[in-house]
């Protein structure tokens, strides 16, 4: 198949490139299930879900995305989703089958529900406090008891409704024999309410209904702020999912009909009106318009669309009506595949996540043990049951591991979202962690740092059949020089010859046969020619003398600024190419790169990276050609441009969606910033516990202050993560 005949999905070249993450494959890998987990909210929940599912023999993989409250499961063929839901229910986790066609349509039900509960708790708290003022002002005996009973009548129903999120999550955990962070919170609320009710029934002087409602209100405010921070730093995957069009126009023999997106099939003629989003991947079969791809690829200028042009789901039709023939729908669209890969990157399990999970697993039982020890110590020392219980309740609340559970996922989500908005698709979940540690960037030259344009004047006199053969060979190769040659010949109106036995040889060129005669296009050594000083490729037809096809080498857009930014950050840069020494040195000199190696074969590139690794360097490889695939896979981390060969994009960790290199420094700085934020969050969580736990055990912290402190620590961690979303000033 020629290059012109090869489908090209414009929205997500990285997605089309090759293997999706394990959770996005089907066929041999098994069946894929997406379940909604509305009740999860901490690292302990993630651990419970993943370990519980992976304990089943029929589950191959399970990956939780805390920010989206979903789990993606790869299971053996024949596994029923109901069985997986039952498994999670037995673990105390609410689960539902997720309809991916409804992505982005769920609104903010959780936020609205929390606001209603906050309002009820706050209203009840203010009324109870008014009656508490009367008690504090000197009300005695029957009057005091009456105010206590009135407070109970207001507090208990309000508490039963407002604190439901804590009670429900705690109960689902306890009934299957596990602990989560809502267990100590619920225990604290129940104990303070029960203690207050006992004092009221006994005619005691003190009740804590006002404190119980205040505690509930502040805990709910903390949870709502946590929810809002997550919404502000929401995943790029969710934003992309919102680009899907729920209902579309399908052309019929009678005219057109409106159908649901899930009803669309490959081959359907779909009508896209001006201003509408393209709902599926497809090929334009009728109409002329312009397509806006800015949200998907970062391309600032619209792209012309007419018959034969490939379009992708999520792109915007700007000017005229188009009819497209669907080539991919549903799960197979490049938009949905992009969503899956970003989702995988955000929820990946790096070493920091594993550390947080282990800490949270130890922390939950330690909280209850600490509260019990505190209660035993104080009751032994003072003999005052109420005072000892009050201090134990404060310890239960203040030691909840909320901040620890948020330390990693909040940063991962914010960083992946920022990078996507900068035109960088992170395909591998541990990529940012590895990129943060790199200290050397190795560039390929042709197609990565440079672009090629054919010197048309040099081949205008070439016989038409020769140009046709050259175009056919060029269209059959993914190398940047071949693409440049193809564009140049096409600009002259050349029609490609029909070739057979086409084969691409990495680092050399492409060969084929026409009418039984061998033809080649590629490097000088591939066709047996003497090296030429210029930039270009050699064409050989049969036994004829090779013909040189010259190119003008131009730097890729943003290359100079990118190199300047990396130099400012102290990053060491190398240029490695299969091109001639003269051409490679010219590019290196123009960009100011000192470490230069020319005439390198694919094996030479891998050996060079291995030598750098042996010397202690951690290499970020940036390449685009088929001959760079081995080097991209061998590097510590790797990046490929959107226009790279499919194999190169598949082997890379990150794909640059735009047509400029300017985003590369952003990738490195954001990855390093993300690593710093994670370590800072661990430090915040550790410092918080080291500071407040001794005060709480010593009796200097009330349950209300404990609730404020616990919520504040979580918000500080989230706000620290959200600093990643602030772009650097140009």
XYZ file of C-alpha atoms in Angstrom, residues 91-93 168-180 183:
17
model
C -15.135 -5.928 49.307
C -17.399 -3.067 50.342
C -17.019 -1.103 47.093
C -22.027 4.801 54.167
C -18.385 4.429 53.166
C -17.399 3.334 56.660
C -20.140 0.692 56.800
C -19.334 -0.787 53.401
C -15.735 -1.181 54.560
C -16.487 -2.593 58.007
C -19.004 -5.184 56.836
C -16.304 -6.850 54.739
C -13.689 -6.592 57.474
C -11.526 -3.703 56.289
C -10.775 -0.137 57.345
C -10.789 3.116 55.418
C -14.204 4.622 59.714
